[in-house]
Amino acid sequence: MIPRMVFRPRRAPSLPRPKLPRIPAAAWRWLALGLAGIVIFGAVTLAAAWGFACAGDACPSLDGLGEYDPEQASKVYAADGRLVTDLGLERRTVVPLKEMSPAVVEAFLATEDKRFYEHDGIDWVRVVGAAKGIALGGRLAGASTITMQLAGNLFPEEINRRERSVRRKIREAKVATRIEARYPKDKILELYLNQIDLGNRAFGVEAAAQRYFGKSVRELNVAEAATLAGMPQAPSRYNPRRNPTLAVQRRNVVLTLLRDNGLLTRDELERWKGYPLRLSSRSDYSGHAEYFVEYLRQQLEARFGTGLYRRGLRIYTTLDLDMQLAAERALETQLQAIEGGKYGKFPHRTYAEVQDRRADDEGEGARTPYLQGLLVTMDARTGHVRALVGGRDFTDSKFNRATQALRQPGSTFKPLVVAAAVEAGFPMSRIVVDDSFAFEAVPGEPLWEPKNYDLKYLGPMTMRRALFESRNIPLIRLGIEVGMDNVVAMARRCGLSGDIKPFPSIAIGAADVIPLEMISCFTTFASDGERALPQVVLRVEDAAGRILWQPQPRRERVMEPAPAWLVTDALRDVVRRGTAAGAVGAQTGFPSGGKTGTTNDGFDVWYIGFTRDLVTGIWMGFDQPQKIMANAQGGRLAAPAWAAYMREVYERRPPPGEFPRPEGLVAAEIDDRTGGLATPLCPKEVRFIESYLPGTEPTEYCPAHGGQMFGAPGPVQSPLTGSTEVPTLRPPTAPPVPAPDRTPAGVMGGVGPPPRSNRPR
C-alpha cells in the first residue's frame, strides 16, 4: 500500500491576537439552562419513545427462543456421501458454540461487539459515538450490539430491518434488552453466529466455512475466521469469491482489531496478514446434476412440504457423481460435434450462437431453439438413477426432457413387439416377410402402405434379423400377427403410461412416451425379465440423523427369464452385427445390448443400451420437433455418445459380466435366412446357433439348401455340444454392413398415430 503523504502549510507571520468581548455571567446562565432544557427534552422524548416502542404487538414475543431452531437448508448427498447441493432459501447448519473454533468467536467479538460480555444489550459507549456522528451530519450507524443484530435477524418483519430510523433502533434495542434479561450470553452468541448472513446464500458460520473454505467452522484458523468476521458489514462487498482483494483488506482490519484487543502479538499479526486466501475449489457440486436435483425436489416436496426447505434434512440419493459428470461431458461433447459439422452440415443455429444473441435474457422456459439432448443411467437391478441430464442448460430451460417431455420412441419400441411375439410362442427364427403391402389400418381411413428406411424390400427374414436390422415392414406385420392389443399390453407391463393406441404404426414407435419410462423399460431385458422402477432417494434423515423415509427398490416381473433372454440376445445382435455395430460394438470391449431409434423425418434420435448392471438411454432432438439434419439416425448421432460415456464409466468400475443363459432352452443350428434347420449344404456365413423355448424349435430343414433331401429331423441338438440344453453360441462371421435405422417420411401416413409433442406431464 502506498503511504499517504501529509502536507503541512507554511506558518503565517504572527499577528497580535484580537481581544474577545467579555460574556456576561447572565448569558452563561441562560446558555446552561438552554442546554439543560435540551437534555431534559431529549431524555423525556427518549423515555417516551422507549415506552411506546413495543406498545401493543409491535415487538415480537420471545417465548420459545430458548429452543429456537433456525431454518436450515436440507442437504442433498450423492450415493457416496459427497455433498451435491442444498435445498432451501438459506444455507445453514447449526453448530453449538462450544464446538466452534475459538478464533471464530474472538474474531466476531472483536469486530462486532468487543464489550459483549459487559453490557445488557445496549453498548452506551457506542450509542454516544453514534449520537456524535449524527450531530456532525453523519448517518445512523455503528451502535448495534450483537444482541441487537440478533434481534433484527430473528425478527426482521416485526423490527423492520430495512427502515433506517431512530424508531427502528429503539425497538431493536428494547428487544435486545429483553433477550439479555431472559437468556445467557453464550446462548445469545450461539444464536447470532448460527443466524448471521455471510453472503452467497450462506447463513451462519458453519455454512459459510463450508462454502468458502470447504471445511467445518470447527477447523478454521485465525485468518479464515477473520475473513468471515469481516463480512457482516457488507456480505456481498466482502464476499471472498467475488471480491478477493477487498475481502483480504477487510480481513486484515479484523486481524488488527484482534491485536488491539491483546489476542495477537505483533509477530502473529504480520504472519496472519501474510496468510494467502485459500478458498476451496468446490464446497459442493452445485451447477451439476441440476435436472436430477429438481426431479428429486419435486418428489420430496410432495412428501415433506415446505419443511423440506427449513428442517435441515439430510437427503441421500442414488446419484453417482462420477457418472453424472461423465454423462454431462459425453452428451455435450456429442451435441457440439453434431453442431460443428462432424456428421454433415448442421442447418440450425447452435447453442453457442443462441446464447451469444440472448446475452442476459432469462431463457425460454420449456422450449429452446437449439439442439437438445437427455441422458439417463439406471441400475438395472435396483432402478437407482445413477445419472440424469434433462437438457443442455438448466439456467436457460428448467424443463426436464427426461421426466416431463413426451417424444416418439421410434425404433426403440420394436423390442416390445418382439417380446410380445416371444411370449406368444413365436421363435426368434420365425420368418416374417419384408415386402410391400397396404391395408386399412383404421376403418374409414385411406389405405396405409408402410415403407422401410431404404425404400427397399428384402423378402423373407427371421424375426431376429428384422429386429437387429430394424426393418419396419416385417415388424409391423409381426405386430399385426401377434395382435396390437398384446403389444400395447406388453408396453404397459414395461411401464409406459402414455397414450398408446393399438394402431399398427405403434410397432415402429408412433406413440408418445416419457423418455425416463422408455429407458426404464429396457431394465426388463438387462435383468432377466424384471423391470426396475426408477428411484432417486436412498433415505432421508432429520437434522439429528433419524431416518424419516427409506424407500425400497421396486421390481416388477414382466417376462419369465427364458423368453426375456431370447429378446436380450437379439438386442445383443444389434451391437454385434446390427444398426449399432459400428458406433457401439466396434468401440466398446464389454458385453452389451441395445436398440437404436429414429423417428419420422429424423426428428428424434435415440440409443438405449444396457449391460448386465446398467441401462443408459440417450435422446437428441429439438423441443419444437424438426428435422435434425440430413441422414439423422440414432446409430449415427446418439450411439457414439453412449459408447464414449460407457467407456469412461467402466474405467472406474469392474467390467460387466455376460448375460447368463437360463436353463430350459434348447438349441439348434439353423440357416438364419430361412429359419430352417441347417443342412450340410447351407453356406457357413448363414449358419447360426439359435435358442428356443421347448416346443418352438424348427421341425424342418432349410428349404433353400436341399432340405427336402434330408427328411424329417431327429431330436434337436447343438452340433457344437451335442446337448439339447446349453450350447456354445458361435459368433456370426462376415457380418453385413450395419443398416441405418429410421422410420422414413410417409411411413406414418393414414394410421392416425398420436401427434408428436413436447408437452409437460
GROMACS .gro file of N, CA, C and O in nm, residues 266-328:
model
  252
  266ARG      N    1   0.238  -0.880   1.785
  266ARG     CA    2   0.272  -0.810   1.662
  266ARG      C    3   0.321  -0.907   1.556
  266ARG      O    4   0.284  -0.898   1.439
  267ASP      N    5   0.404  -1.005   1.598
  267ASP     CA    6   0.456  -1.102   1.502
  267ASP      C    7   0.344  -1.190   1.446
  267ASP      O    8   0.341  -1.221   1.327
  268GLU      N    9   0.252  -1.231   1.534
  268GLU     CA   10   0.140  -1.312   1.487
  268GLU      C   11   0.052  -1.233   1.391
  268GLU      O   12   0.002  -1.288   1.291
  269LEU      N   13   0.034  -1.106   1.419
  269LEU     CA   14  -0.045  -1.021   1.329
  269LEU      C   15   0.015  -1.020   1.190
  269LEU      O   16  -0.055  -1.039   1.090
  270GLU      N   17   0.146  -0.998   1.181
  270GLU     CA   18   0.211  -0.991   1.049
  270GLU      C   19   0.207  -1.127   0.978
  270GLU      O   20   0.189  -1.133   0.857
  271ARG      N   21   0.221  -1.233   1.057
  271ARG     CA   22   0.217  -1.366   0.995
  271ARG      C   23   0.079  -1.397   0.938
  271ARG      O   24   0.068  -1.445   0.825
  272TRP      N   25  -0.027  -1.366   1.012
  272TRP     CA   26  -0.160  -1.394   0.962
  272TRP      C   27  -0.202  -1.299   0.851
  272TRP      O   28  -0.281  -1.336   0.764
  273LYS      N   29  -0.148  -1.177   0.852
  273LYS     CA   30  -0.177  -1.087   0.740
  273LYS      C   31  -0.117  -1.139   0.610
  273LYS      O   32  -0.170  -1.113   0.501
  274GLY      N   33  -0.009  -1.211   0.620
  274GLY     CA   34   0.054  -1.267   0.501
  274GLY      C   35  -0.001  -1.401   0.459
  274GLY      O   36   0.043  -1.458   0.358
  275TYR      N   37  -0.099  -1.452   0.532
  275TYR     CA   38  -0.156  -1.583   0.500
  275TYR      C   39  -0.239  -1.571   0.372
  275TYR      O   40  -0.324  -1.484   0.359
  276PRO      N   41  -0.215  -1.659   0.274
  276PRO     CA   42  -0.289  -1.648   0.147
  276PRO      C   43  -0.437  -1.682   0.163
  276PRO      O   44  -0.475  -1.760   0.252
  277LEU      N   45  -0.518  -1.624   0.078
  277LEU     CA   46  -0.662  -1.653   0.078
  277LEU      C   47  -0.681  -1.785   0.004
  277LEU      O   48  -0.679  -1.790  -0.120
  278ARG      N   49  -0.704  -1.891   0.078
  278ARG     CA   50  -0.715  -2.024   0.019
  278ARG      C   51  -0.861  -2.068   0.022
  278ARG      O   52  -0.909  -2.122   0.121
  279LEU      N   53  -0.929  -2.042  -0.087
  279LEU     CA   54  -1.070  -2.082  -0.098
  279LEU      C   55  -1.077  -2.224  -0.153
  279LEU      O   56  -0.992  -2.266  -0.232
  280SER      N   57  -1.177  -2.296  -0.111
  280SER     CA   58  -1.195  -2.432  -0.162
  280SER      C   59  -1.232  -2.426  -0.309
  280SER      O   60  -1.304  -2.335  -0.353
  281SER      N   61  -1.182  -2.521  -0.385
  281SER     CA   62  -1.217  -2.525  -0.527
  281SER      C   63  -1.363  -2.559  -0.545
  281SER      O   64  -1.427  -2.521  -0.641
  282ARG      N   65  -1.419  -2.634  -0.448
  282ARG     CA   66  -1.560  -2.673  -0.458
  282ARG      C   67  -1.611  -2.708  -0.319
  282ARG      O   68  -1.557  -2.794  -0.252
  283SER      N   69  -1.713  -2.638  -0.277
  283SER     CA   70  -1.775  -2.673  -0.149
  283SER      C   71  -1.884  -2.778  -0.169
  283SER      O   72  -1.918  -2.850  -0.077
  284ASP      N   73  -1.939  -2.782  -0.287
  284ASP     CA   74  -2.038  -2.883  -0.322
  284ASP      C   75  -2.040  -2.894  -0.474
  284ASP      O   76  -1.953  -2.840  -0.542
  285TYR      N   77  -2.136  -2.963  -0.528
  285TYR     CA   78  -2.146  -2.982  -0.672
  285TYR      C   79  -2.264  -2.907  -0.731
  285TYR      O   80  -2.324  -2.951  -0.829
  286SER      N   81  -2.296  -2.792  -0.670
  286SER     CA   82  -2.399  -2.706  -0.729
  286SER      C   83  -2.356  -2.669  -0.871
  286SER      O   84  -2.238  -2.642  -0.897
  287GLY      N   85  -2.451  -2.667  -0.961
  287GLY     CA   86  -2.419  -2.642  -1.101
  287GLY      C   87  -2.410  -2.770  -1.182
  287GLY      O   88  -2.404  -2.767  -1.304
  288HIS      N   89  -2.407  -2.884  -1.113
  288HIS     CA   90  -2.412  -3.013  -1.180
  288HIS      C   91  -2.537  -3.087  -1.131
  288HIS      O   92  -2.589  -3.059  -1.023
  289ALA      N   93  -2.581  -3.183  -1.210
  289ALA     CA   94  -2.697  -3.265  -1.174
  289ALA      C   95  -2.819  -3.180  -1.140
  289ALA      O   96  -2.902  -3.219  -1.057
  290GLU      N   97  -2.834  -3.066  -1.205
  290GLU     CA   98  -2.943  -2.974  -1.168
  290GLU      C   99  -3.080  -3.032  -1.205
  290GLU      O  100  -3.178  -3.011  -1.132
  291TYR      N  101  -3.089  -3.102  -1.317
  291TYR     CA  102  -3.217  -3.164  -1.353
  291TYR      C  103  -3.250  -3.278  -1.257
  291TYR      O  104  -3.366  -3.299  -1.222
  292PHE      N  105  -3.148  -3.352  -1.216
  292PHE     CA  106  -3.169  -3.458  -1.117
  292PHE      C  107  -3.220  -3.399  -0.986
  292PHE      O  108  -3.316  -3.449  -0.927
  293VAL      N  109  -3.155  -3.291  -0.940
  293VAL     CA  110  -3.194  -3.230  -0.812
  293VAL      C  111  -3.336  -3.176  -0.820
  293VAL      O  112  -3.414  -3.188  -0.724
  294GLU      N  113  -3.374  -3.116  -0.933
  294GLU     CA  114  -3.510  -3.063  -0.946
  294GLU      C  115  -3.612  -3.177  -0.947
  294GLU      O  116  -3.719  -3.165  -0.885
  295TYR      N  117  -3.582  -3.285  -1.014
  295TYR     CA  118  -3.671  -3.402  -1.013
  295TYR      C  119  -3.684  -3.457  -0.871
  295TYR      O  120  -3.794  -3.490  -0.825
  296LEU      N  121  -3.573  -3.463  -0.800
  296LEU     CA  122  -3.572  -3.505  -0.660
  296LEU      C  123  -3.655  -3.409  -0.574
  296LEU      O  124  -3.736  -3.452  -0.490
  297ARG      N  125  -3.633  -3.279  -0.594
  297ARG     CA  126  -3.702  -3.179  -0.512
  297ARG      C  127  -3.854  -3.192  -0.525
  297ARG      O  128  -3.927  -3.183  -0.426
  298GLN      N  129  -3.902  -3.214  -0.646
  298GLN     CA  130  -4.046  -3.227  -0.667
  298GLN      C  131  -4.103  -3.345  -0.590
  298GLN      O  132  -4.211  -3.337  -0.531
  299GLN      N  133  -4.030  -3.457  -0.588
  299GLN     CA  134  -4.077  -3.573  -0.514
  299GLN      C  135  -4.076  -3.548  -0.363
  299GLN      O  136  -4.169  -3.585  -0.292
  300LEU      N  137  -3.970  -3.485  -0.314
  300LEU     CA  138  -3.958  -3.462  -0.170
  300LEU      C  139  -4.057  -3.357  -0.121
  300LEU      O  140  -4.109  -3.368  -0.009
  301GLU      N  141  -4.081  -3.255  -0.202
  301GLU     CA  142  -4.177  -3.152  -0.160
  301GLU      C  143  -4.316  -3.212  -0.146
  301GLU      O  144  -4.393  -3.175  -0.057
  302ALA      N  145  -4.350  -3.306  -0.233
  302ALA     CA  146  -4.481  -3.372  -0.223
  302ALA      C  147  -4.493  -3.451  -0.093
  302ALA      O  148  -4.602  -3.468  -0.039
  303ARG      N  149  -4.381  -3.498  -0.039
  303ARG     CA  150  -4.384  -3.578   0.084
  303ARG      C  151  -4.364  -3.494   0.209
  303ARG      O  152  -4.430  -3.517   0.311
  304PHE      N  153  -4.273  -3.397   0.205
  304PHE     CA  154  -4.236  -3.322   0.325
  304PHE      C  155  -4.287  -3.178   0.325
  304PHE      O  156  -4.269  -3.107   0.425
  305GLY      N  157  -4.347  -3.133   0.217
  305GLY     CA  158  -4.399  -2.997   0.212
  305GLY      C  159  -4.289  -2.893   0.226
  305GLY      O  160  -4.173  -2.915   0.189
  306THR      N  161  -4.325  -2.777   0.283
  306THR     CA  162  -4.227  -2.668   0.295
  306THR      C  163  -4.119  -2.700   0.398
  306THR      O  164  -4.016  -2.632   0.403
  307GLY      N  165  -4.142  -2.801   0.482
  307GLY     CA  166  -4.037  -2.841   0.576
  307GLY      C  167  -3.910  -2.884   0.507
  307GLY      O  168  -3.802  -2.883   0.567
  308LEU      N  169  -3.921  -2.921   0.380
  308LEU     CA  170  -3.803  -2.958   0.302
  308LEU      C  171  -3.699  -2.847   0.302
  308LEU      O  172  -3.579  -2.874   0.297
  309TYR      N  173  -3.745  -2.721   0.308
  309TYR     CA  174  -3.655  -2.607   0.291
  309TYR      C  175  -3.608  -2.545   0.423
  309TYR      O  176  -3.529  -2.452   0.422
  310ARG      N  177  -3.656  -2.596   0.537
  310ARG     CA  178  -3.618  -2.531   0.663
  310ARG      C  179  -3.585  -2.627   0.776
  310ARG      O  180  -3.541  -2.584   0.882
  311ARG      N  181  -3.603  -2.759   0.754
  311ARG     CA  182  -3.581  -2.854   0.862
  311ARG      C  183  -3.441  -2.912   0.865
  311ARG      O  184  -3.408  -2.991   0.954
  312GLY      N  185  -3.356  -2.876   0.771
  312GLY     CA  186  -3.220  -2.929   0.771
  312GLY      C  187  -3.213  -3.078   0.747
  312GLY      O  188  -3.131  -3.149   0.807
  313LEU      N  189  -3.297  -3.129   0.657
  313LEU     CA  190  -3.297  -3.272   0.628
  313LEU      C  191  -3.168  -3.314   0.558
  313LEU      O  192  -3.104  -3.234   0.488
  314ARG      N  193  -3.130  -3.437   0.577
  314ARG     CA  194  -3.015  -3.494   0.506
  314ARG      C  195  -3.070  -3.595   0.406
  314ARG      O  196  -3.127  -3.698   0.445
  315ILE      N  197  -3.052  -3.566   0.280
  315ILE     CA  198  -3.113  -3.645   0.174
  315ILE      C  199  -3.002  -3.721   0.101
  315ILE      O  200  -2.918  -3.660   0.033
  316TYR      N  201  -3.002  -3.851   0.115
  316TYR     CA  202  -2.903  -3.936   0.048
  316TYR      C  203  -2.968  -3.994  -0.077
  316TYR      O  204  -3.070  -4.062  -0.070
  317THR      N  205  -2.907  -3.966  -0.191
  317THR     CA  206  -2.967  -4.001  -0.319
  317THR      C  207  -2.894  -4.116  -0.386
  317THR      O  208  -2.789  -4.163  -0.340
  318THR      N  209  -2.950  -4.160  -0.496
  318THR     CA  210  -2.891  -4.269  -0.575
  318THR      C  211  -2.784  -4.219  -0.672
  318THR      O  212  -2.723  -4.298  -0.743
  319LEU      N  213  -2.762  -4.089  -0.676
  319LEU     CA  214  -2.674  -4.028  -0.776
  319LEU      C  215  -2.529  -4.075  -0.760
  319LEU      O  216  -2.475  -4.074  -0.650
  320ASP      N  217  -2.468  -4.113  -0.871
  320ASP     CA  218  -2.325  -4.140  -0.877
  320ASP      C  219  -2.260  -4.017  -0.941
  320ASP      O  220  -2.276  -3.994  -1.062
  321LEU      N  221  -2.189  -3.938  -0.862
  321LEU     CA  222  -2.137  -3.810  -0.912
  321LEU      C  223  -2.040  -3.828  -1.027
  321LEU      O  224  -2.041  -3.749  -1.123
  322ASP      N  225  -1.955  -3.929  -1.020
  322ASP     CA  226  -1.860  -3.951  -1.129
  322ASP      C  227  -1.933  -3.983  -1.258
  322ASP      O  228  -1.897  -3.934  -1.366
  323MET      N  229  -2.037  -4.065  -1.250
  323MET     CA  230  -2.114  -4.097  -1.369
  323MET      C  231  -2.191  -3.975  -1.418
  323MET      O  232  -2.203  -3.952  -1.539
  324GLN      N  233  -2.242  -3.895  -1.325
  324GLN     CA  234  -2.316  -3.775  -1.365
  324GLN      C  235  -2.226  -3.678  -1.441
  324GLN      O  236  -2.264  -3.625  -1.545
  325LEU      N  237  -2.106  -3.654  -1.389
  325LEU     CA  238  -2.015  -3.562  -1.457
  325LEU      C  239  -1.975  -3.617  -1.593
  325LEU      O  240  -1.964  -3.542  -1.691
  326ALA      N  241  -1.952  -3.749  -1.600
  326ALA     CA  242  -1.918  -3.810  -1.729
  326ALA      C  243  -2.034  -3.799  -1.826
  326ALA      O  244  -2.014  -3.776  -1.946
  327ALA      N  245  -2.157  -3.816  -1.777
  327ALA     CA  246  -2.275  -3.805  -1.863
  327ALA      C  247  -2.288  -3.665  -1.920
  327ALA      O  248  -2.316  -3.648  -2.040
  328GLU      N  249  -2.269  -3.564  -1.837
  328GLU     CA  250  -2.280  -3.426  -1.885
  328GLU      C  251  -2.175  -3.397  -1.990
  328GLU      O  252  -2.202  -3.332  -2.092
   0.00000   0.00000   0.00000
